mmCIF file of C-alpha atoms in Angstrom:
data_model
loop_
_atom_site.group_PDB
_atom_site.id
_atom_site.type_symbol
_atom_site.label_atom_id
_atom_site.label_comp_id
_atom_site.label_asym_id
_atom_site.label_seq_id
_atom_site.Cartn_x
_atom_site.Cartn_y
_atom_site.Cartn_z
ATOM 1 C CA MET A 1 -3.656 -3.102 19.711
ATOM 2 C CA SER A 2 -1.403 -5.524 21.541
ATOM 3 C CA GLU A 3 2.130 -4.661 22.588
ATOM 4 C CA THR A 4 3.475 -7.336 20.231
ATOM 5 C CA LEU A 5 1.562 -5.910 17.272
ATOM 6 C CA VAL A 6 2.674 -2.361 18.033
ATOM 7 C CA LYS A 7 6.304 -3.442 17.882
ATOM 8 C CA THR A 8 5.823 -4.974 14.415
ATOM 9 C CA VAL A 9 3.903 -2.120 12.778
ATOM 10 C CA ASN A 10 5.814 -0.572 9.888
ATOM 11 C CA TYR A 11 4.590 2.971 10.474
ATOM 12 C CA ALA A 12 6.576 4.354 7.545
ATOM 13 C CA SER A 13 4.520 2.327 5.072
ATOM 14 C CA TYR A 14 1.356 4.120 6.228
ATOM 15 C CA ILE A 15 2.698 7.654 5.915
ATOM 16 C CA ASP A 16 2.081 10.297 3.271
ATOM 17 C CA HIS A 17 4.957 12.606 4.283
ATOM 18 C CA THR A 18 3.363 16.002 3.928
ATOM 19 C CA LEU A 19 4.421 19.602 3.324
ATOM 20 C CA LEU A 20 1.504 21.839 2.327
ATOM 21 C CA ALA A 21 2.532 25.185 3.816
ATOM 22 C CA PRO A 22 1.924 28.086 1.407
ATOM 23 C CA ASP A 23 5.448 29.382 2.007
ATOM 24 C CA ALA A 24 7.191 26.025 1.491
ATOM 25 C CA ARG A 25 10.529 26.519 -0.271
ATOM 26 C CA GLN A 26 12.365 24.140 -2.559
ATOM 27 C CA GLU A 27 15.040 23.354 0.015
ATOM 28 C CA GLN A 28 12.281 22.274 2.424
ATOM 29 C CA ILE A 29 10.572 20.192 -0.253
ATOM 30 C CA ALA A 30 13.909 18.556 -1.081
ATOM 31 C CA ARG A 31 14.466 17.698 2.594
ATOM 32 C CA VAL A 32 11.024 16.091 2.822
ATOM 33 C CA CYS A 33 11.860 13.989 -0.255
ATOM 34 C CA GLU A 34 15.148 12.853 1.271
ATOM 35 C CA GLU A 35 13.404 11.950 4.542
ATOM 36 C CA ALA A 36 10.836 9.946 2.602
ATOM 37 C CA ARG A 37 13.572 8.055 0.770
ATOM 38 C CA HIS A 38 15.519 7.404 3.958
ATOM 39 C CA PHE A 39 12.609 6.169 6.078
ATOM 40 C CA GLY A 40 10.636 4.502 3.279
ATOM 41 C CA PHE A 41 7.440 6.550 3.579
ATOM 42 C CA TYR A 42 4.594 5.643 1.250
ATOM 43 C CA SER A 43 4.496 9.019 -0.482
ATOM 44 C CA VAL A 44 5.408 12.686 -0.384
ATOM 45 C CA CYS A 45 2.293 14.895 -0.444
ATOM 46 C CA VAL A 46 2.620 18.471 -1.723
ATOM 47 C CA ASN A 47 0.720 21.251 -3.451
ATOM 48 C CA SER A 48 0.460 20.625 -7.174
ATOM 49 C CA CYS A 49 3.000 23.297 -8.161
ATOM 50 C CA HIS A 50 5.712 21.198 -6.496
ATOM 51 C CA VAL A 51 4.900 17.958 -8.317
ATOM 52 C CA PRO A 52 7.565 18.255 -11.063
ATOM 53 C CA PHE A 53 10.252 19.019 -8.465
ATOM 54 C CA VAL A 54 9.180 16.153 -6.183
ATOM 55 C CA SER A 55 8.830 13.738 -9.078
ATOM 56 C CA GLU A 56 12.411 14.448 -10.120
ATOM 57 C CA HIS A 57 13.752 14.122 -6.562
ATOM 58 C CA LEU A 58 11.988 10.798 -5.965
ATOM 59 C CA LYS A 59 13.002 9.256 -9.284
ATOM 60 C CA GLY A 60 14.384 5.768 -8.803
ATOM 61 C CA SER A 61 12.771 5.327 -5.378
ATOM 62 C CA ASP A 62 9.622 3.467 -4.309
ATOM 63 C CA VAL A 63 8.159 6.632 -2.730
ATOM 64 C CA LYS A 64 5.086 7.858 -4.589
ATOM 65 C CA VAL A 65 4.240 11.456 -5.496
ATOM 66 C CA CYS A 66 0.933 12.725 -4.069
ATOM 67 C CA ALA A 67 -0.677 16.096 -4.885
ATOM 68 C CA VAL A 68 -3.567 17.953 -3.289
ATOM 69 C CA VAL A 69 -6.284 19.458 -5.499
ATOM 70 C CA GLY A 70 -8.789 22.213 -4.732
ATOM 71 C CA PHE A 71 -6.846 22.711 -1.531
ATOM 72 C CA PRO A 72 -7.604 23.655 1.203
ATOM 73 C CA LEU A 73 -11.132 25.080 0.721
ATOM 74 C CA GLY A 74 -12.654 22.834 -1.943
ATOM 75 C CA ALA A 75 -14.774 25.721 -3.186
ATOM 76 C CA MET A 76 -13.569 25.803 -6.800
ATOM 77 C CA LEU A 77 -15.506 25.014 -9.951
ATOM 78 C CA PRO A 78 -15.463 21.256 -10.570
ATOM 79 C CA LYS A 79 -13.811 21.798 -13.958
ATOM 80 C CA ALA A 80 -11.020 23.720 -12.251
ATOM 81 C CA LYS A 81 -10.412 20.895 -9.774
ATOM 82 C CA ALA A 82 -10.479 18.325 -12.540
ATOM 83 C CA TYR A 83 -8.046 20.352 -14.631
ATOM 84 C CA GLU A 84 -5.667 20.729 -11.693
ATOM 85 C CA ALA A 85 -5.833 16.982 -11.092
ATOM 86 C CA ALA A 86 -5.133 16.200 -14.749
ATOM 87 C CA CYS A 87 -2.206 18.641 -14.818
ATOM 88 C CA ALA A 88 -0.777 17.189 -11.599
ATOM 89 C CA VAL A 89 -0.974 13.633 -12.948
ATOM 90 C CA ALA A 90 0.632 14.721 -16.218
ATOM 91 C CA ALA A 91 3.440 16.323 -14.193
ATOM 92 C CA GLY A 92 4.138 13.125 -12.268
ATOM 93 C CA ALA A 93 1.590 12.840 -9.449
ATOM 94 C CA GLU A 94 0.747 9.214 -8.704
ATOM 95 C CA GLU A 95 -2.036 9.950 -6.213
ATOM 96 C CA ILE A 96 -4.475 12.860 -5.852
ATOM 97 C CA ASP A 97 -6.095 14.186 -2.651
ATOM 98 C CA MET A 98 -9.076 16.479 -3.404
ATOM 99 C CA VAL A 99 -11.226 18.570 -1.067
ATOM 100 C CA ILE A 100 -15.006 18.241 -1.420
ATOM 101 C CA ASN A 101 -17.285 21.254 -1.809
ATOM 102 C CA ILE A 102 -18.322 21.518 1.830
ATOM 103 C CA GLY A 103 -20.946 24.224 1.265
ATOM 104 C CA TRP A 104 -22.750 22.159 -1.359
ATOM 105 C CA LEU A 105 -22.853 19.204 1.016
ATOM 106 C CA LYS A 106 -24.310 21.350 3.783
ATOM 107 C CA ASP A 107 -26.900 22.745 1.345
ATOM 108 C CA GLY A 108 -27.946 19.209 0.509
ATOM 109 C CA ASP A 109 -26.982 19.601 -3.153
ATOM 110 C CA LEU A 110 -25.758 16.037 -3.329
ATOM 111 C CA ASP A 111 -25.865 15.769 -7.119
ATOM 112 C CA ALA A 112 -23.412 18.673 -7.340
ATOM 113 C CA VAL A 113 -21.189 17.138 -4.644
ATOM 114 C CA LYS A 114 -21.161 13.810 -6.465
ATOM 115 C CA ASP A 115 -20.470 15.414 -9.847
ATOM 116 C CA ASP A 116 -17.599 17.436 -8.356
ATOM 117 C CA ILE A 117 -15.900 14.269 -7.119
ATOM 118 C CA ALA A 118 -16.735 12.331 -10.278
ATOM 119 C CA GLN A 119 -15.090 14.935 -12.517
ATOM 120 C CA VAL A 120 -11.865 14.786 -10.520
ATOM 121 C CA LEU A 121 -12.012 10.991 -10.395
ATOM 122 C CA ALA A 122 -12.259 10.855 -14.186
ATOM 123 C CA ALA A 123 -9.387 13.326 -14.548
ATOM 124 C CA CYS A 124 -7.166 11.172 -12.332
ATOM 125 C CA GLY A 125 -7.169 8.292 -14.773
ATOM 126 C CA LYS A 126 -5.316 5.423 -13.116
ATOM 127 C CA ALA A 127 -4.044 7.599 -10.240
ATOM 128 C CA PRO A 128 -5.890 6.754 -6.978
ATOM 129 C CA LEU A 129 -8.164 9.529 -5.673
ATOM 130 C CA LYS A 130 -8.453 10.346 -1.983
ATOM 131 C CA VAL A 131 -11.428 12.540 -1.064
ATOM 132 C CA ILE A 132 -10.899 14.986 1.821
ATOM 133 C CA LEU A 133 -14.096 15.450 3.836
ATOM 134 C CA GLU A 134 -12.930 18.108 6.342
ATOM 135 C CA THR A 135 -14.688 16.243 9.118
ATOM 136 C CA ALA A 136 -14.281 19.035 11.704
ATOM 137 C CA LEU A 137 -16.829 21.080 9.734
ATOM 138 C CA LEU A 138 -19.381 18.299 9.276
ATOM 139 C CA THR A 139 -22.099 16.659 11.348
ATOM 140 C CA ASP A 140 -22.097 12.889 11.719
ATOM 141 C CA GLU A 141 -25.026 12.757 9.279
ATOM 142 C CA GLU A 142 -23.043 14.755 6.714
ATOM 143 C CA LYS A 143 -19.983 12.539 7.232
ATOM 144 C CA THR A 144 -22.142 9.493 6.608
ATOM 145 C CA ILE A 145 -23.674 10.960 3.446
ATOM 146 C CA ILE A 146 -20.355 11.954 1.882
ATOM 147 C CA CYS A 147 -18.805 8.586 2.761
ATOM 148 C CA GLU A 148 -21.741 6.862 1.044
ATOM 149 C CA ILE A 149 -21.208 9.032 -2.052
ATOM 150 C CA CYS A 150 -17.504 8.192 -2.110
ATOM 151 C CA ARG A 151 -18.248 4.507 -1.609
ATOM 152 C CA ASP A 152 -20.720 4.526 -4.506
ATOM 153 C CA LEU A 153 -18.187 6.279 -6.753
ATOM 154 C CA ASN A 154 -15.536 3.746 -5.694
ATOM 155 C CA VAL A 155 -12.829 6.283 -4.930
ATOM 156 C CA ALA A 156 -9.590 4.930 -3.492
ATOM 157 C CA PHE A 157 -9.761 6.633 -0.072
ATOM 158 C CA VAL A 158 -11.801 8.915 2.105
ATOM 159 C CA LYS A 159 -9.635 11.292 4.113
ATOM 160 C CA THR A 160 -10.503 13.153 7.301
ATOM 161 C CA SER A 161 -8.979 16.595 7.015
ATOM 162 C CA THR A 162 -6.844 19.199 5.297
ATOM 163 C CA GLY A 163 -5.051 20.179 8.497
ATOM 164 C CA PHE A 164 -6.103 23.771 7.855
ATOM 165 C CA ALA A 165 -9.541 23.727 9.554
ATOM 166 C CA LYS A 166 -10.437 24.033 13.222
ATOM 167 C CA GLY A 167 -9.757 20.363 13.875
ATOM 168 C CA GLY A 168 -8.111 17.296 12.401
ATOM 169 C CA ALA A 169 -8.510 13.545 12.551
ATOM 170 C CA THR A 170 -10.308 11.923 15.471
ATOM 171 C CA ILE A 171 -10.619 8.263 16.364
ATOM 172 C CA GLU A 172 -14.403 8.561 16.274
ATOM 173 C CA ASP A 173 -14.393 9.962 12.739
ATOM 174 C CA VAL A 174 -12.010 7.309 11.477
ATOM 175 C CA ARG A 175 -14.247 4.599 12.944
ATOM 176 C CA LEU A 176 -17.337 6.162 11.375
ATOM 177 C CA MET A 177 -15.673 6.468 7.974
ATOM 178 C CA ARG A 178 -14.415 2.880 8.060
ATOM 179 C CA ARG A 179 -17.853 1.618 9.047
ATOM 180 C CA ILE A 180 -19.547 3.393 6.126
ATOM 181 C CA VAL A 181 -17.045 2.715 3.329
ATOM 182 C CA GLY A 182 -16.302 -0.879 4.345
ATOM 183 C CA GLU A 183 -13.049 -2.663 3.684
ATOM 184 C CA LYS A 184 -12.646 -2.040 -0.058
ATOM 185 C CA ILE A 185 -11.993 1.713 0.245
ATOM 186 C CA GLY A 186 -9.098 3.199 2.186
ATOM 187 C CA VAL A 187 -9.361 5.599 5.118
ATOM 188 C CA LYS A 188 -6.690 8.262 5.536
ATOM 189 C CA ALA A 189 -6.329 10.041 8.868
ATOM 190 C CA SER A 190 -4.719 13.470 8.602
ATOM 191 C CA GLY A 191 -4.468 16.576 10.718
ATOM 192 C CA GLY A 192 -2.947 16.269 14.179
ATOM 193 C CA VAL A 193 -1.338 12.848 13.784
ATOM 194 C CA ARG A 194 1.944 13.917 15.343
ATOM 195 C CA ASP A 195 3.365 10.973 17.272
ATOM 196 C CA GLN A 196 3.469 7.193 17.380
ATOM 197 C CA GLN A 197 0.701 6.962 19.965
ATOM 198 C CA ALA A 198 -1.687 8.917 17.717
ATOM 199 C CA ALA A 199 -0.631 6.886 14.678
ATOM 200 C CA GLU A 200 -1.250 3.633 16.556
ATOM 201 C CA ALA A 201 -4.715 4.819 17.622
ATOM 202 C CA MET A 202 -5.713 5.857 14.094
ATOM 203 C CA ILE A 203 -4.553 2.553 12.605
ATOM 204 C CA ALA A 204 -6.431 0.617 15.291
ATOM 205 C CA ALA A 205 -9.572 2.653 14.482
ATOM 206 C CA GLY A 206 -9.400 1.668 10.812
ATOM 207 C CA ALA A 207 -6.999 4.047 9.044
ATOM 208 C CA ASN A 208 -4.693 2.484 6.485
ATOM 209 C CA ARG A 209 -2.950 5.700 5.509
ATOM 210 C CA LEU A 210 -1.698 8.626 7.626
ATOM 211 C CA GLY A 211 -1.199 12.148 6.329
ATOM 212 C CA THR A 212 1.329 13.963 8.475
ATOM 213 C CA SER A 213 4.323 16.268 8.474
ATOM 214 C CA SER A 214 5.519 14.444 11.599
ATOM 215 C CA GLY A 215 6.468 11.197 9.892
ATOM 216 C CA VAL A 216 10.038 11.276 11.125
ATOM 217 C CA HIS A 217 8.860 11.743 14.713
ATOM 218 C CA ILE A 218 6.373 8.892 14.322
ATOM 219 C CA VAL A 219 8.888 6.341 13.057
ATOM 220 C CA GLN A 220 11.500 7.459 15.598
ATOM 221 C CA ASN A 221 8.896 7.625 18.397
ATOM 222 C CA THR A 222 9.766 11.195 19.364
ATOM 223 C CA SER A 223 7.555 14.249 19.953
ATOM 224 C CA SER A 224 6.542 16.864 17.378
ATOM 225 C CA ASN A 225 5.076 20.365 17.504
ATOM 226 C CA SER A 226 3.756 20.223 13.931
ATOM 227 C CA ALA A 227 0.174 21.344 13.315
ATOM 228 C CA TYR A 228 -0.392 18.841 10.493
#
C-alpha cells in the first residue's frame, strides 16, 4: 500500500469496535459506544446480552449494533445458535457474527457444518451474517473448505477468529480467505489487530472489516496492549 493511500484510509469505517470480555460491565460497554460515536466506527460488537443496552446507546447514530452468536466455542446445537441470533436481531442487532462448529469441520461432517450456518443465516433475516472460522485451529485445507461452504451459502462475511483461541488473524489467512470467497463476500480480520500497521496490512491483504478492541489506538496511530 502506497504512502499516499495509507494517509487517505478511513480506518474507522473498517472497524467493529469490540468488547467481548465475560466480565464486561455496563460502564465499559457505554464507553465503547461513546468511542464508536466519536470516531465513527462501523459498529460496536458485543455479546448478545448487551444488545438492548448498546442499541439504546447508539440510537440516532450511524454506528451499527453487532452481536456474536455461539461464542466463543461454536459447539452449541444449531437450533440454539439460530435462536440466539433471532433473539439478538429482535433486540436490535443489525449484524451477527457466529462461530462455526469446528469439531464437525475437522470430522468432515460438512453437511452438519453447512446446516449449522444455514440455520443461523435464516434466523438473521436481513441482518448480515459473518461466519467466524477460528483459523488458528484449522489447516489450510479446512480453511478452504469452510470458505467454499460460506461462499456457496452467500453469507455476508467470513471472519478469521474469535480472539479467544491460540492465535488471531494473519495476513496469510486473510489472503487465502479472500482468494476463496472472491470479491462478493466480505473478509473480516479479527484477533490481534492492535495498531495501524496491522490494520493497514490486513486491509492490503483483502480484509474489508476489522474486529478489534483497539480501534481508538488504530485511528490515533498509538500502541495498544489489548489481546483482541
